Each structure stands twice: as C-alpha cells, then as structure tokens.
PDB file of C-alpha atoms in Angstrom:
ATOM      1  CA  MET F   1      -8.296 -17.553 -13.162  1.00  0.00           C
ATOM      2  CA  GLU F   2     -11.922 -16.997 -14.252  1.00  0.00           C
ATOM      3  CA  ASN F   3     -12.712 -14.949 -11.103  1.00  0.00           C
ATOM      4  CA  LEU F   4      -9.501 -12.923 -11.295  1.00  0.00           C
ATOM      5  CA  LEU F   5      -9.983  -9.270 -12.278  1.00  0.00           C
ATOM      6  CA  GLY F   6      -6.280  -8.421 -12.464  1.00  0.00           C
ATOM      7  CA  LEU F   7      -3.260  -7.624 -10.322  1.00  0.00           C
ATOM      8  CA  LEU F   8      -2.652  -4.786  -7.881  1.00  0.00           C
ATOM      9  CA  ARG F   9       0.988  -3.735  -7.735  1.00  0.00           C
ATOM     10  CA  ILE F  10       1.740  -2.029  -4.433  1.00  0.00           C
ATOM     11  CA  ARG F  11       5.053  -0.188  -4.382  1.00  0.00           C
ATOM     12  CA  VAL F  12       5.944   0.126  -0.697  1.00  0.00           C
ATOM     13  CA  LYS F  13       8.063   3.260  -0.934  1.00  0.00           C
ATOM     14  CA  LYS F  14       9.051   4.180   2.610  1.00  0.00           C
ATOM     15  CA  GLY F  15       8.144   4.519   6.254  1.00  0.00           C
ATOM     16  CA  VAL F  16       8.180   7.911   7.964  1.00  0.00           C
ATOM     17  CA  ASN F  17       8.745   8.438  11.703  1.00  0.00           C
ATOM     18  CA  LEU F  18       7.952   4.822  12.613  1.00  0.00           C
ATOM     19  CA  ALA F  19       7.835   3.831  16.269  1.00  0.00           C
ATOM     20  CA  VAL F  20      10.976   2.742  18.127  1.00  0.00           C
ATOM     21  CA  ARG F  21      10.633  -0.848  19.361  1.00  0.00           C
ATOM     22  CA  ASP F  22      14.254  -1.842  20.075  1.00  0.00           C
ATOM     23  CA  VAL F  23      16.715   0.181  22.176  1.00  0.00           C
ATOM     24  CA  ARG F  24      17.070   3.195  19.855  1.00  0.00           C
ATOM     25  CA  SER F  25      15.516   2.095  16.577  1.00  0.00           C
ATOM     26  CA  SER F  26      13.579  -0.706  14.868  1.00  0.00           C
ATOM     27  CA  ASP F  27      14.262  -3.429  12.279  1.00  0.00           C
ATOM     28  CA  THR F  28      11.243  -2.757  10.114  1.00  0.00           C
ATOM     29  CA  TYR F  29       9.260  -4.617   7.478  1.00  0.00           C
ATOM     30  CA  VAL F  30       5.748  -4.351   6.030  1.00  0.00           C
ATOM     31  CA  VAL F  31       3.127  -7.062   5.485  1.00  0.00           C
ATOM     32  CA  VAL F  32       0.220  -6.475   3.067  1.00  0.00           C
ATOM     33  CA  GLN F  33      -2.785  -8.758   3.108  1.00  0.00           C
ATOM     34  CA  MET F  34      -5.911  -9.085   0.987  1.00  0.00           C
ATOM     35  CA  ALA F  35      -8.256 -11.993   1.720  1.00  0.00           C
ATOM     36  CA  GLU F  36      -6.002 -15.087   1.955  1.00  0.00           C
ATOM     37  CA  GLN F  37      -2.953 -13.485   0.281  1.00  0.00           C
ATOM     38  CA  LYS F  38      -0.120 -12.210   2.446  1.00  0.00           C
ATOM     39  CA  LEU F  39       3.136 -10.642   1.185  1.00  0.00           C
ATOM     40  CA  LYS F  40       6.025  -8.931   2.971  1.00  0.00           C
ATOM     41  CA  THR F  41       8.933  -6.617   2.267  1.00  0.00           C
ATOM     42  CA  ARG F  42      12.505  -7.249   3.297  1.00  0.00           C
ATOM     43  CA  VAL F  43      13.660  -6.180   6.780  1.00  0.00           C
ATOM     44  CA  ILE F  44      15.549  -2.886   6.995  1.00  0.00           C
ATOM     45  CA  LYS F  45      17.681  -2.873  10.111  1.00  0.00           C
ATOM     46  CA  LYS F  46      17.951  -0.027  12.638  1.00  0.00           C
ATOM     47  CA  ASP F  47      15.831   2.487  10.717  1.00  0.00           C
ATOM     48  CA  VAL F  48      12.596   4.258  11.715  1.00  0.00           C
ATOM     49  CA  ASN F  49      12.544   6.025   8.302  1.00  0.00           C
ATOM     50  CA  PRO F  50      13.181   2.985   6.046  1.00  0.00           C
ATOM     51  CA  GLU F  51      13.124   3.164   2.250  1.00  0.00           C
ATOM     52  CA  TRP F  52      11.948  -0.182   0.908  1.00  0.00           C
ATOM     53  CA  SER F  53      11.079   0.843  -2.691  1.00  0.00           C
ATOM     54  CA  GLU F  54       9.752  -2.687  -3.076  1.00  0.00           C
ATOM     55  CA  ASP F  55       6.886  -3.986  -5.254  1.00  0.00           C
ATOM     56  CA  LEU F  56       4.354  -6.437  -3.817  1.00  0.00           C
ATOM     57  CA  THR F  57       1.707  -7.797  -6.207  1.00  0.00           C
ATOM     58  CA  LEU F  58      -1.700  -9.093  -5.132  1.00  0.00           C
ATOM     59  CA  SER F  59      -4.237 -10.983  -7.287  1.00  0.00           C
ATOM     60  CA  VAL F  60      -7.613  -9.232  -7.102  1.00  0.00           C
ATOM     61  CA  ALA F  61     -10.864 -11.172  -7.411  1.00  0.00           C
ATOM     62  CA  ASP F  62     -13.045  -8.884  -5.251  1.00  0.00           C
ATOM     63  CA  PRO F  63     -12.259  -5.140  -5.444  1.00  0.00           C
ATOM     64  CA  ASN F  64     -14.584  -4.496  -2.473  1.00  0.00           C
ATOM     65  CA  LEU F  65     -12.133  -6.140  -0.052  1.00  0.00           C
ATOM     66  CA  PRO F  66      -9.789  -3.733   1.743  1.00  0.00           C
ATOM     67  CA  VAL F  67      -6.022  -4.212   1.676  1.00  0.00           C
ATOM     68  CA  MET F  68      -4.533  -4.492   5.172  1.00  0.00           C
ATOM     69  CA  LEU F  69      -1.029  -3.183   5.850  1.00  0.00           C
ATOM     70  CA  THR F  70       0.904  -3.920   9.051  1.00  0.00           C
ATOM     71  CA  VAL F  71       4.383  -2.717  10.024  1.00  0.00           C
ATOM     72  CA  TYR F  72       6.540  -4.963  12.219  1.00  0.00           C
ATOM     73  CA  ASP F  73       9.837  -4.768  14.065  1.00  0.00           C
ATOM     74  CA  HIS F  74      11.848  -7.928  13.404  1.00  0.00           C
ATOM     75  CA  ASP F  75      13.272  -9.564  16.535  1.00  0.00           C
ATOM     76  CA  SER F  76      15.720 -12.456  16.339  1.00  0.00           C
ATOM     77  CA  PHE F  77      14.933 -14.130  19.673  1.00  0.00           C
ATOM     78  CA  SER F  78      11.306 -13.204  20.345  1.00  0.00           C
ATOM     79  CA  LYS F  79       8.024 -12.610  18.516  1.00  0.00           C
ATOM     80  CA  ASP F  80       8.183  -9.676  16.085  1.00  0.00           C
ATOM     81  CA  ASP F  81       6.633  -6.496  17.514  1.00  0.00           C
ATOM     82  CA  LYS F  82       3.657  -4.935  15.768  1.00  0.00           C
ATOM     83  CA  MET F  83       4.337  -1.265  14.923  1.00  0.00           C
ATOM     84  CA  GLY F  84       0.910  -0.193  13.704  1.00  0.00           C
ATOM     85  CA  ASP F  85      -1.487  -1.032  10.915  1.00  0.00           C
ATOM     86  CA  ALA F  86      -3.660   0.607   8.287  1.00  0.00           C
ATOM     87  CA  GLU F  87      -6.102  -0.426   5.609  1.00  0.00           C
ATOM     88  CA  PHE F  88      -6.959   1.055   2.268  1.00  0.00           C
ATOM     89  CA  ASP F  89      -9.672   0.746  -0.304  1.00  0.00           C
ATOM     90  CA  ILE F  90      -8.909   0.081  -3.991  1.00  0.00           C
ATOM     91  CA  LYS F  91     -12.426   0.995  -5.216  1.00  0.00           C
ATOM     92  CA  PRO F  92     -11.478   4.588  -6.228  1.00  0.00           C
ATOM     93  CA  LEU F  93      -8.561   3.210  -8.287  1.00  0.00           C
ATOM     94  CA  ILE F  94     -10.870   0.628  -9.932  1.00  0.00           C
ATOM     95  CA  GLU F  95     -13.447   3.334 -10.765  1.00  0.00           C
ATOM     96  CA  ALA F  96     -10.735   5.489 -12.396  1.00  0.00           C
ATOM     97  CA  LEU F  97      -9.569   2.495 -14.448  1.00  0.00           C
ATOM     98  CA  LYS F  98     -13.072   2.049 -15.870  1.00  0.00           C
ATOM     99  CA  MET F  99     -13.060   5.582 -17.365  1.00  0.00           C
ATOM    100  CA  ASN F 100     -11.990   6.224 -20.961  1.00  0.00           C
ATOM    101  CA  LEU F 101      -8.742   8.098 -20.299  1.00  0.00           C
ATOM    102  CA  SER F 102      -6.814   7.758 -23.551  1.00  0.00           C
ATOM    103  CA  GLY F 103      -5.494  11.110 -24.752  1.00  0.00           C
ATOM    104  CA  LEU F 104      -5.307  12.674 -21.285  1.00  0.00           C
ATOM    105  CA  PRO F 105      -2.311  14.974 -20.739  1.00  0.00           C
ATOM    106  CA  GLU F 106       0.538  13.504 -18.660  1.00  0.00           C
ATOM    107  CA  GLY F 107       0.102  14.193 -14.934  1.00  0.00           C
ATOM    108  CA  THR F 108      -3.659  14.841 -15.075  1.00  0.00           C
ATOM    109  CA  ILE F 109      -5.314  14.224 -11.695  1.00  0.00           C
ATOM    110  CA  ILE F 110      -8.297  11.913 -12.257  1.00  0.00           C
ATOM    111  CA  THR F 111      -9.576  11.649  -8.674  1.00  0.00           C
ATOM    112  CA  ARG F 112      -8.666  13.175  -5.298  1.00  0.00           C
ATOM    113  CA  ILE F 113      -9.418  11.213  -2.138  1.00  0.00           C
ATOM    114  CA  GLN F 114      -9.547  13.241   1.066  1.00  0.00           C
ATOM    115  CA  PRO F 115      -8.464  11.936   4.471  1.00  0.00           C
ATOM    116  CA  SER F 116     -11.414  11.184   6.759  1.00  0.00           C
ATOM    117  CA  ARG F 117     -12.357   9.239   9.875  1.00  0.00           C
ATOM    118  CA  SER F 118     -13.327   6.318   7.633  1.00  0.00           C
ATOM    119  CA  ASN F 119      -9.887   5.915   5.997  1.00  0.00           C
ATOM    120  CA  CYS F 120      -6.222   5.837   7.067  1.00  0.00           C
ATOM    121  CA  LEU F 121      -5.003   8.570   4.705  1.00  0.00           C
ATOM    122  CA  SER F 122      -2.598  11.075   6.262  1.00  0.00           C
ATOM    123  CA  GLY F 123      -3.242  13.560   3.447  1.00  0.00           C
ATOM    124  CA  GLU F 124      -4.970  13.872   0.088  1.00  0.00           C
ATOM    125  CA  SER F 125      -4.387  10.860  -2.178  1.00  0.00           C
ATOM    126  CA  ASN F 126      -4.366  11.541  -5.915  1.00  0.00           C
ATOM    127  CA  ILE F 127      -5.110   9.108  -8.721  1.00  0.00           C
ATOM    128  CA  VAL F 128      -3.103  10.373 -11.695  1.00  0.00           C
ATOM    129  CA  TRP F 129      -2.578   9.590 -15.408  1.00  0.00           C
ATOM    130  CA  LYS F 130       1.161   8.883 -15.625  1.00  0.00           C
ATOM    131  CA  ASP F 131       3.106   7.263 -18.490  1.00  0.00           C
ATOM    132  CA  GLY F 132      -0.140   5.990 -20.041  1.00  0.00           C
ATOM    133  CA  GLN F 133      -1.177   4.338 -16.762  1.00  0.00           C
ATOM    134  CA  VAL F 134      -3.525   5.073 -13.864  1.00  0.00           C
ATOM    135  CA  VAL F 135      -1.406   5.435 -10.700  1.00  0.00           C
ATOM    136  CA  GLN F 136      -2.369   6.281  -7.105  1.00  0.00           C
ATOM    137  CA  ASP F 137       0.127   7.802  -4.678  1.00  0.00           C
ATOM    138  CA  THR F 138      -0.962   7.541  -1.073  1.00  0.00           C
ATOM    139  CA  CYS F 139       0.383   7.999   2.434  1.00  0.00           C
ATOM    140  CA  LEU F 140      -1.225   5.985   5.229  1.00  0.00           C
ATOM    141  CA  ARG F 141      -1.238   6.990   8.896  1.00  0.00           C
ATOM    142  CA  LEU F 142      -0.677   3.913  11.040  1.00  0.00           C
ATOM    143  CA  ARG F 143      -3.268   3.012  13.694  1.00  0.00           C
ATOM    144  CA  ASN F 144      -2.768   1.346  17.090  1.00  0.00           C
ATOM    145  CA  VAL F 145       0.667   2.941  17.538  1.00  0.00           C
ATOM    146  CA  GLU F 146       2.027   6.270  18.776  1.00  0.00           C
ATOM    147  CA  CYS F 147       3.396   7.463  15.412  1.00  0.00           C
ATOM    148  CA  GLY F 148       4.278   6.494  11.856  1.00  0.00           C
ATOM    149  CA  GLU F 149       3.216   6.672   8.228  1.00  0.00           C
ATOM    150  CA  VAL F 150       3.864   4.497   5.172  1.00  0.00           C
ATOM    151  CA  GLU F 151       4.040   5.855   1.599  1.00  0.00           C
ATOM    152  CA  LEU F 152       2.687   3.659  -1.196  1.00  0.00           C
ATOM    153  CA  GLN F 153       2.058   3.777  -4.915  1.00  0.00           C
ATOM    154  CA  LEU F 154      -0.738   1.638  -6.389  1.00  0.00           C
ATOM    155  CA  GLN F 155      -0.950   0.491  -9.980  1.00  0.00           C
ATOM    156  CA  TRP F 156      -3.256  -1.943 -11.779  1.00  0.00           C
ATOM    157  CA  ILE F 157      -1.964  -4.692 -14.076  1.00  0.00           C
ATOM    158  CA  ASN F 158      -4.372  -6.332 -16.544  1.00  0.00           C
ATOM    159  CA  ILE F 159      -3.874 -10.041 -17.157  1.00  0.00           C
ATOM    160  CA  PRO F 160      -4.673 -11.548 -20.569  1.00  0.00           C
ATOM    161  CA  GLY F 161      -7.320 -14.243 -20.102  1.00  0.00           C
ATOM    162  CA  SER F 162      -8.655 -12.842 -16.809  1.00  0.00           C
ATOM    163  CA  LYS F 163     -12.210 -11.589 -16.301  1.00  0.00           C
ATOM    164  CA  GLY F 164     -10.939  -8.005 -16.301  1.00  0.00           C
ATOM    165  CA  LEU F 165     -12.723  -4.910 -15.050  1.00  0.00           C
TER     166      LEU F 165
END
C-alpha cells in the first residue's frame, strides 16, 4: 500500500470496426495490463462494433509504465484469436491531476494530446474537467491487425492512506 499512488479506472466504452475472426463476425473482449495486473471485459458475441461500457480498475504504483490493451476473439474449441493491441501512457493524466484545478468551469479542456507515431491515438485525446474530476476520453487505433479502434475513458481515484500523487 505504501508504494501505491492510486487507482486508474478505465471505462472500456466500445470497439469500432474490429476485425472479423470467425465466419462473419467476432466474439470480442478486451484485456488491459499494467505491470503484473491483468483485467478483462466480458465477451460480446457476434459483434465487430461491441459496446462494453465496462469499468476496469488498475492499482498504479509507477505512472511511467504504459497500459497495454489487447482485443481478442473468444473461441470455444481453440485458442482465442488476437485482434490487435495498443498501449497508452497515463503521464499526461497524472500531470493534469497535479495542477490546482478547483474552480474551473465544467467542460474545460486541460490538455490536448495529439496522435503521433509514438502513440496509438486515432485522434486528439482531451483531458477535461468534468463533474469536479479530471477525465480523459481517448480512442486507440489497434496495431498488428487490419482494422479496429477502441474507445476508452480514463479517470483517477485517490485512495486514503496511499502515497498519492
């Protein structure tokens, strides 16, 4: 607990135009991993545009570690097929959290992160002041696959008794 900075809540919103791995569709789920932690969403059957709207929460001790995201097609009788992967950095979110933001108007954009060769963003990712919280909406373009994106929302949760930011 003494090394823990806080929790990262990742809302896995939806997949867009994911690859087909079964006959006409895919039974999709997402795995997020940071260091030794690994969490997964439920499987959504026969859908290449799944809407998970599911929260996965990681404990963060080192904000310099990237979060890995992998999309899979669930198969009942063989190994699940990999349908692409992406990684994202939480450092911009952490930096925004360290600012004194009380009194900001609702919806104020704190930071804009542009897509580049060094990240998996499919478009601009905004860190916004929303409902008294710092929130980052992002859309990741999957690598090592012919098509597909995953939409996420990131939010930090402070834990009483943790080291904190």
